Amino acid sequence: MKLYKKYFLSLSLLFVIPTLVCCSDDDKYSFESQNAWPSEKFSATIQFVSRLENKPLFSSDADFTAVKDYALKTLKGKSWLTILDRSDRSGVVNVSKIASEGLRMMGFALNSVSSTNDVQGSCMFFNQPAHSILGVPCGKNCYVTSLSPEMEGFRSDATGEGLTKVPVSFNINFRTVRFDAQDQIDAFGGSEGVMNSLKRSGGMNMLVIGTVKNSLVDALTAKVAEADPSFVVSKVAEGAEYSIFMLAEQHFWAFKSVETEALANGINSYEISVMW
């Protein structure tokens, strides 16, 4: 098993890179020389519910009922992280009812603030409390939400009877954001941009899952590569106006697959499978 995998599956179950790799100042934030790569042996899923359009998640009582039934009857609290994209404004009240009835922890990821009457974001469900939910400004009317939830995944072990899934859990450095404009992507990338600031303060092992306008996917990919070529942008799914993307350092995380389930009236649930 890879060195860093042995570490976080043993004592602390945390990614603490300085204790694993002895680095000089020149290569402190570079892992190009490392041979460790994500493995399908280690996997976890994240539920991302969205219209992938520039509008709130709920437009009717029927929309809310469909998402509620999905959260309470289909997931039943099994998802360690469920993101309800653009469940802002009055949607926050509705989502809080789901969290209360389903006994889930709830947090809010701020996406943008254009006025006191227009605050947009996404509600998040957790099985365990998430630590330090912070909003980091990233260009005009854009915030990257930074948090450390407890991820629940599996390690697949080969036995004489086939594969056995062993539960694995540890806190991760998770980020989410929605990009609407080029200036936001410019602020995110670059040598002194938000991405490099986050990785230096929170770790190279951060996992970013968010949305970006379809017309800006290539720009985001280019800016990330410019900031740090060891980080990879993966397009998870494309909608009418927005795409879900995953961003991570290639030695720590990799996008595995996505399964889409239609809920109601243009609302889909995307089950994103990642490996590490």
Tab-separated table of C-alpha atoms in Angstrom:
chain	number	residue	atom	x	y	z
A	1	MET	CA	0.000	0.000	0.000
A	2	LYS	CA	1.215	3.506	-0.630
A	3	LEU	CA	3.073	5.219	2.183
A	4	TYR	CA	0.561	7.991	2.772
A	5	LYS	CA	-2.337	5.546	2.594
A	6	LYS	CA	-0.802	3.439	5.346
A	7	TYR	CA	-0.527	6.553	7.460
A	8	PHE	CA	-4.061	7.890	7.324
A	9	LEU	CA	-5.546	4.412	7.696
A	10	SER	CA	-3.572	3.763	10.877
A	11	LEU	CA	-3.306	6.260	13.715
A	12	SER	CA	-4.786	9.627	12.910
A	13	LEU	CA	-6.829	8.969	9.759
A	14	LEU	CA	-5.782	12.413	8.570
A	15	PHE	CA	-3.750	13.627	5.623
A	16	VAL	CA	-0.669	15.177	7.247
A	17	ILE	CA	1.810	15.446	4.445
A	18	PRO	CA	4.733	17.065	6.318
A	19	THR	CA	5.125	13.911	8.407
A	20	LEU	CA	5.245	11.707	5.334
A	21	VAL	CA	7.505	13.444	2.861
A	22	CYS	CA	10.710	15.280	3.605
A	23	CYS	CA	10.757	18.283	1.256
A	24	SER	CA	13.073	21.142	0.555
A	25	ASP	CA	11.716	24.666	0.159
A	26	ASP	CA	11.863	24.273	-3.625
A	27	ASP	CA	9.687	21.176	-3.780
A	28	LYS	CA	7.563	21.667	-0.667
A	29	TYR	CA	4.363	21.904	-2.697
A	30	SER	CA	5.357	19.619	-5.580
A	31	PHE	CA	4.823	15.864	-5.796
A	32	GLU	CA	6.056	15.263	-9.331
A	33	SER	CA	8.740	12.885	-8.030
A	34	GLN	CA	6.252	10.725	-6.109
A	35	ASN	CA	5.143	7.358	-7.488
A	36	ALA	CA	1.964	7.070	-5.409
A	37	TRP	CA	-1.301	7.333	-7.329
A	38	PRO	CA	-4.981	6.959	-6.460
A	39	SER	CA	-6.206	3.371	-6.529
A	40	GLU	CA	-9.629	1.875	-7.236
A	41	LYS	CA	-9.076	-0.080	-4.031
A	42	PHE	CA	-10.053	3.085	-2.141
A	43	SER	CA	-13.360	4.741	-3.058
A	44	ALA	CA	-16.101	7.036	-1.808
A	45	THR	CA	-19.174	8.710	-3.307
A	46	ILE	CA	-20.604	12.225	-3.075
A	47	GLN	CA	-24.184	13.160	-4.006
A	48	PHE	CA	-24.560	16.412	-5.937
A	49	VAL	CA	-28.169	17.473	-6.611
A	50	SER	CA	-28.584	20.231	-9.203
A	51	ARG	CA	-30.415	21.652	-12.200
A	52	LEU	CA	-27.075	22.818	-13.643
A	53	GLU	CA	-28.857	26.014	-14.599
A	54	ASN	CA	-28.756	29.596	-13.333
A	55	LYS	CA	-31.840	29.271	-11.157
A	56	PRO	CA	-32.751	28.060	-7.648
A	57	LEU	CA	-33.164	24.328	-7.074
A	58	PHE	CA	-36.813	24.563	-6.020
A	59	SER	CA	-39.375	26.221	-8.277
A	60	SER	CA	-42.459	24.456	-6.898
A	61	ASP	CA	-43.709	22.312	-4.036
A	62	ALA	CA	-43.359	19.299	-6.320
A	63	ASP	CA	-39.630	20.011	-6.745
A	64	PHE	CA	-39.154	20.158	-3.002
A	65	THR	CA	-41.130	16.955	-2.440
A	66	ALA	CA	-39.035	15.080	-5.015
A	67	VAL	CA	-35.741	16.146	-3.396
A	68	LYS	CA	-37.090	15.438	0.077
A	69	ASP	CA	-38.186	11.928	-0.894
A	70	TYR	CA	-34.791	11.284	-2.463
A	71	ALA	CA	-32.932	12.459	0.643
A	72	LEU	CA	-35.111	10.664	3.176
A	73	LYS	CA	-36.197	7.526	1.318
A	74	THR	CA	-33.430	6.782	-1.179
A	75	LEU	CA	-30.314	8.005	0.615
A	76	LYS	CA	-31.673	7.513	4.151
A	77	GLY	CA	-28.632	9.212	5.664
A	78	LYS	CA	-26.182	6.861	3.922
A	79	SER	CA	-24.498	9.691	2.015
A	80	TRP	CA	-21.683	11.240	4.060
A	81	LEU	CA	-21.922	14.395	1.907
A	82	THR	CA	-24.943	15.535	-0.109
A	83	ILE	CA	-24.761	18.931	-1.847
A	84	LEU	CA	-28.041	20.585	-2.861
A	85	ASP	CA	-26.866	23.096	-5.466
A	86	ARG	CA	-28.575	26.528	-5.448
A	87	SER	CA	-30.860	25.652	-2.543
A	88	ASP	CA	-30.712	29.292	-1.492
A	89	ARG	CA	-33.248	31.992	-0.552
A	90	SER	CA	-36.456	30.291	0.618
A	91	GLY	CA	-34.871	26.951	-0.270
A	92	VAL	CA	-32.746	27.127	2.884
A	93	VAL	CA	-35.872	26.885	5.027
A	94	ASN	CA	-37.132	23.920	3.017
A	95	VAL	CA	-33.807	22.096	3.210
A	96	SER	CA	-33.609	22.658	6.957
A	97	LYS	CA	-36.865	20.722	7.259
A	98	ILE	CA	-35.290	17.794	5.413
A	99	ALA	CA	-32.232	17.912	7.656
A	100	SER	CA	-34.386	17.988	10.776
A	101	GLU	CA	-36.619	15.120	9.712
A	102	GLY	CA	-33.701	13.032	8.493
A	103	LEU	CA	-31.511	13.831	11.522
A	104	ARG	CA	-28.700	15.149	9.295
A	105	MET	CA	-26.061	17.769	10.023
A	106	MET	CA	-26.463	20.783	7.726
A	107	GLY	CA	-24.134	23.488	6.436
A	108	PHE	CA	-24.297	26.280	3.847
A	109	ALA	CA	-21.750	26.839	1.072
A	110	LEU	CA	-21.845	30.496	0.032
A	111	ASN	CA	-21.452	30.890	-3.743
A	112	SER	CA	-22.090	34.575	-4.365
A	113	VAL	CA	-23.442	37.784	-2.827
A	114	SER	CA	-24.521	40.481	-5.262
A	115	SER	CA	-26.821	42.322	-2.827
A	116	THR	CA	-28.481	41.872	0.553
A	117	ASN	CA	-31.439	40.356	-1.259
A	118	ASP	CA	-29.440	38.073	-3.563
A	119	VAL	CA	-27.336	35.578	-1.627
A	120	GLN	CA	-26.753	32.366	-3.544
A	121	GLY	CA	-25.315	29.103	-2.351
A	122	SER	CA	-25.777	25.420	-1.688
A	123	CYS	CA	-26.937	23.499	1.349
A	124	MET	CA	-24.912	20.486	2.451
A	125	PHE	CA	-25.881	17.421	4.499
A	126	PHE	CA	-23.348	15.528	6.635
A	127	ASN	CA	-23.510	12.424	8.798
A	128	GLN	CA	-21.003	13.988	11.205
A	129	PRO	CA	-20.331	17.646	12.114
A	130	ALA	CA	-18.089	19.457	9.614
A	131	HIS	CA	-15.294	21.643	10.953
A	132	SER	CA	-14.387	25.227	10.007
A	133	ILE	CA	-16.792	26.105	7.208
A	134	LEU	CA	-15.184	29.228	5.718
A	135	GLY	CA	-15.925	31.371	2.659
A	136	VAL	CA	-12.863	32.632	0.777
A	137	PRO	CA	-13.413	35.554	-1.689
A	138	CYS	CA	-12.469	34.669	-5.260
A	139	GLY	CA	-13.107	37.510	-7.703
A	140	LYS	CA	-16.332	39.508	-7.936
A	141	ASN	CA	-19.352	37.926	-6.226
A	142	CYS	CA	-17.645	34.569	-5.794
A	143	TYR	CA	-16.605	32.562	-2.741
A	144	VAL	CA	-14.785	29.266	-2.350
A	145	THR	CA	-16.212	27.384	0.623
A	146	SER	CA	-13.614	25.506	2.632
A	147	LEU	CA	-14.510	22.813	5.175
A	148	SER	CA	-13.285	19.582	6.731
A	149	PRO	CA	-16.058	16.965	6.811
A	150	GLU	CA	-15.576	13.346	7.794
A	151	MET	CA	-15.500	11.293	4.619
A	152	GLU	CA	-16.927	7.788	4.694
A	153	GLY	CA	-15.550	5.429	2.071
A	154	PHE	CA	-14.382	1.885	1.532
A	155	ARG	CA	-11.223	-0.132	1.113
A	156	SER	CA	-11.696	-3.179	-1.108
A	157	ASP	CA	-9.711	-6.201	0.117
A	158	ALA	CA	-9.234	-9.357	-1.926
A	159	THR	CA	-10.191	-12.532	-0.067
A	160	GLY	CA	-10.671	-16.160	-1.019
A	161	GLU	CA	-14.347	-15.397	-1.546
A	162	GLY	CA	-13.792	-12.312	-3.684
A	163	LEU	CA	-13.681	-8.634	-2.708
A	164	THR	CA	-14.615	-7.468	0.774
A	165	LYS	CA	-15.432	-3.803	1.415
A	166	VAL	CA	-13.999	-2.440	4.650
A	167	PRO	CA	-15.412	0.907	5.878
A	168	VAL	CA	-12.871	3.735	6.086
A	169	SER	CA	-13.443	7.247	7.472
A	170	PHE	CA	-11.277	10.322	8.003
A	171	ASN	CA	-11.567	14.102	7.748
A	172	ILE	CA	-10.635	15.632	4.392
A	173	ASN	CA	-9.905	19.117	3.058
A	174	PHE	CA	-12.983	19.708	0.907
A	175	ARG	CA	-13.759	22.804	-1.194
A	176	THR	CA	-16.749	23.810	-3.310
A	177	VAL	CA	-17.352	26.822	-5.567
A	178	ARG	CA	-19.412	28.062	-8.510
A	179	PHE	CA	-17.646	29.985	-11.290
A	180	ASP	CA	-19.772	32.387	-13.379
A	181	ALA	CA	-17.181	34.728	-14.897
A	182	GLN	CA	-13.627	34.866	-16.219
A	183	ASP	CA	-12.429	37.237	-13.493
A	184	GLN	CA	-13.374	34.650	-10.863
A	185	ILE	CA	-11.290	32.003	-12.610
A	186	ASP	CA	-8.407	34.466	-12.970
A	187	ALA	CA	-8.550	35.103	-9.215
A	188	PHE	CA	-8.626	31.369	-8.529
A	189	GLY	CA	-5.603	30.492	-10.692
A	190	GLY	CA	-2.203	32.095	-11.004
A	191	SER	CA	0.850	31.749	-8.783
A	192	GLU	CA	-0.684	33.959	-6.069
A	193	GLY	CA	-4.290	32.942	-6.665
A	194	VAL	CA	-6.844	31.431	-4.329
A	195	MET	CA	-6.079	27.839	-5.335
A	196	ASN	CA	-2.422	28.060	-4.383
A	197	SER	CA	-3.319	29.910	-1.192
A	198	LEU	CA	-5.757	27.157	-0.200
A	199	LYS	CA	-3.356	24.339	-0.922
A	200	ARG	CA	-0.621	26.004	1.129
A	201	SER	CA	-2.880	26.652	4.100
A	202	GLY	CA	-5.051	23.547	3.914
A	203	GLY	CA	-2.858	20.976	2.183
A	204	MET	CA	-2.054	19.654	-1.271
A	205	ASN	CA	-4.612	16.916	-0.637
A	206	MET	CA	-7.650	19.192	-0.999
A	207	LEU	CA	-10.596	17.924	-3.027
A	208	VAL	CA	-12.678	20.493	-4.947
A	209	ILE	CA	-16.095	19.699	-6.425
A	210	GLY	CA	-18.122	22.573	-7.832
A	211	THR	CA	-19.820	24.011	-10.884
A	212	VAL	CA	-18.587	26.204	-13.726
A	213	LYS	CA	-20.340	27.764	-16.711
A	214	ASN	CA	-19.998	25.510	-19.729
A	215	SER	CA	-18.276	28.269	-21.688
A	216	LEU	CA	-15.585	28.587	-18.987
A	217	VAL	CA	-14.538	24.948	-18.560
A	218	ASP	CA	-11.490	25.294	-20.824
A	219	ALA	CA	-10.473	28.552	-19.131
A	220	LEU	CA	-10.641	26.900	-15.708
A	221	THR	CA	-8.579	23.947	-16.909
A	222	ALA	CA	-5.924	26.271	-18.340
A	223	LYS	CA	-5.712	28.488	-15.240
A	224	VAL	CA	-5.372	25.497	-12.916
A	225	ALA	CA	-2.593	24.035	-15.058
A	226	GLU	CA	-0.890	27.434	-15.049
A	227	ALA	CA	-1.074	27.631	-11.259
A	228	ASP	CA	0.094	24.056	-10.641
A	229	PRO	CA	0.315	21.412	-13.395
A	230	SER	CA	0.078	18.608	-10.834
A	231	PHE	CA	-3.587	19.523	-10.270
A	232	VAL	CA	-6.155	18.078	-12.675
A	233	VAL	CA	-9.626	19.342	-13.622
A	234	SER	CA	-12.110	16.589	-14.512
A	235	LYS	CA	-15.486	17.340	-16.077
A	236	VAL	CA	-17.965	15.208	-14.127
A	237	ALA	CA	-21.212	16.127	-15.895
A	238	GLU	CA	-22.498	18.814	-18.267
A	239	GLY	CA	-25.913	20.467	-18.030
A	240	ALA	CA	-27.750	23.142	-19.987
A	241	GLU	CA	-25.693	26.024	-18.539
A	242	TYR	CA	-23.232	24.627	-15.994
A	243	SER	CA	-20.895	21.661	-15.631
A	244	ILE	CA	-19.880	19.844	-12.466
A	245	PHE	CA	-16.102	19.646	-12.178
A	246	MET	CA	-13.687	17.930	-9.836
A	247	LEU	CA	-10.276	19.407	-9.086
A	248	ALA	CA	-7.495	17.646	-7.191
A	249	GLU	CA	-3.771	16.958	-7.069
A	250	GLN	CA	-3.293	13.891	-9.243
A	251	HIS	CA	-1.306	11.941	-6.636
A	252	PHE	CA	-4.079	12.177	-4.039
A	253	TRP	CA	-7.478	12.011	-5.728
A	254	ALA	CA	-8.975	10.892	-9.028
A	255	PHE	CA	-12.434	11.043	-10.564
A	256	LYS	CA	-13.737	7.514	-11.060
A	257	SER	CA	-17.300	7.701	-12.406
A	258	VAL	CA	-20.688	9.373	-12.096
A	259	GLU	CA	-24.213	7.977	-12.056
A	260	THR	CA	-27.159	10.259	-12.811
A	261	GLU	CA	-30.663	9.884	-11.421
A	262	ALA	CA	-33.510	12.140	-12.566
A	263	LEU	CA	-35.566	13.415	-9.632
A	264	ALA	CA	-38.105	15.881	-11.084
A	265	ASN	CA	-38.562	18.838	-13.434
A	266	GLY	CA	-34.941	19.101	-14.599
A	267	ILE	CA	-33.437	18.247	-11.193
A	268	ASN	CA	-30.865	15.439	-11.224
A	269	SER	CA	-28.798	13.726	-8.595
A	270	TYR	CA	-25.209	13.021	-9.614
A	271	GLU	CA	-23.501	10.319	-7.566
A	272	ILE	CA	-19.824	11.127	-7.971
A	273	SER	CA	-17.371	8.325	-7.275
A	274	VAL	CA	-13.826	9.303	-6.319
A	275	MET	CA	-10.743	7.286	-5.424
A	276	TRP	CA	-7.573	8.068	-3.523
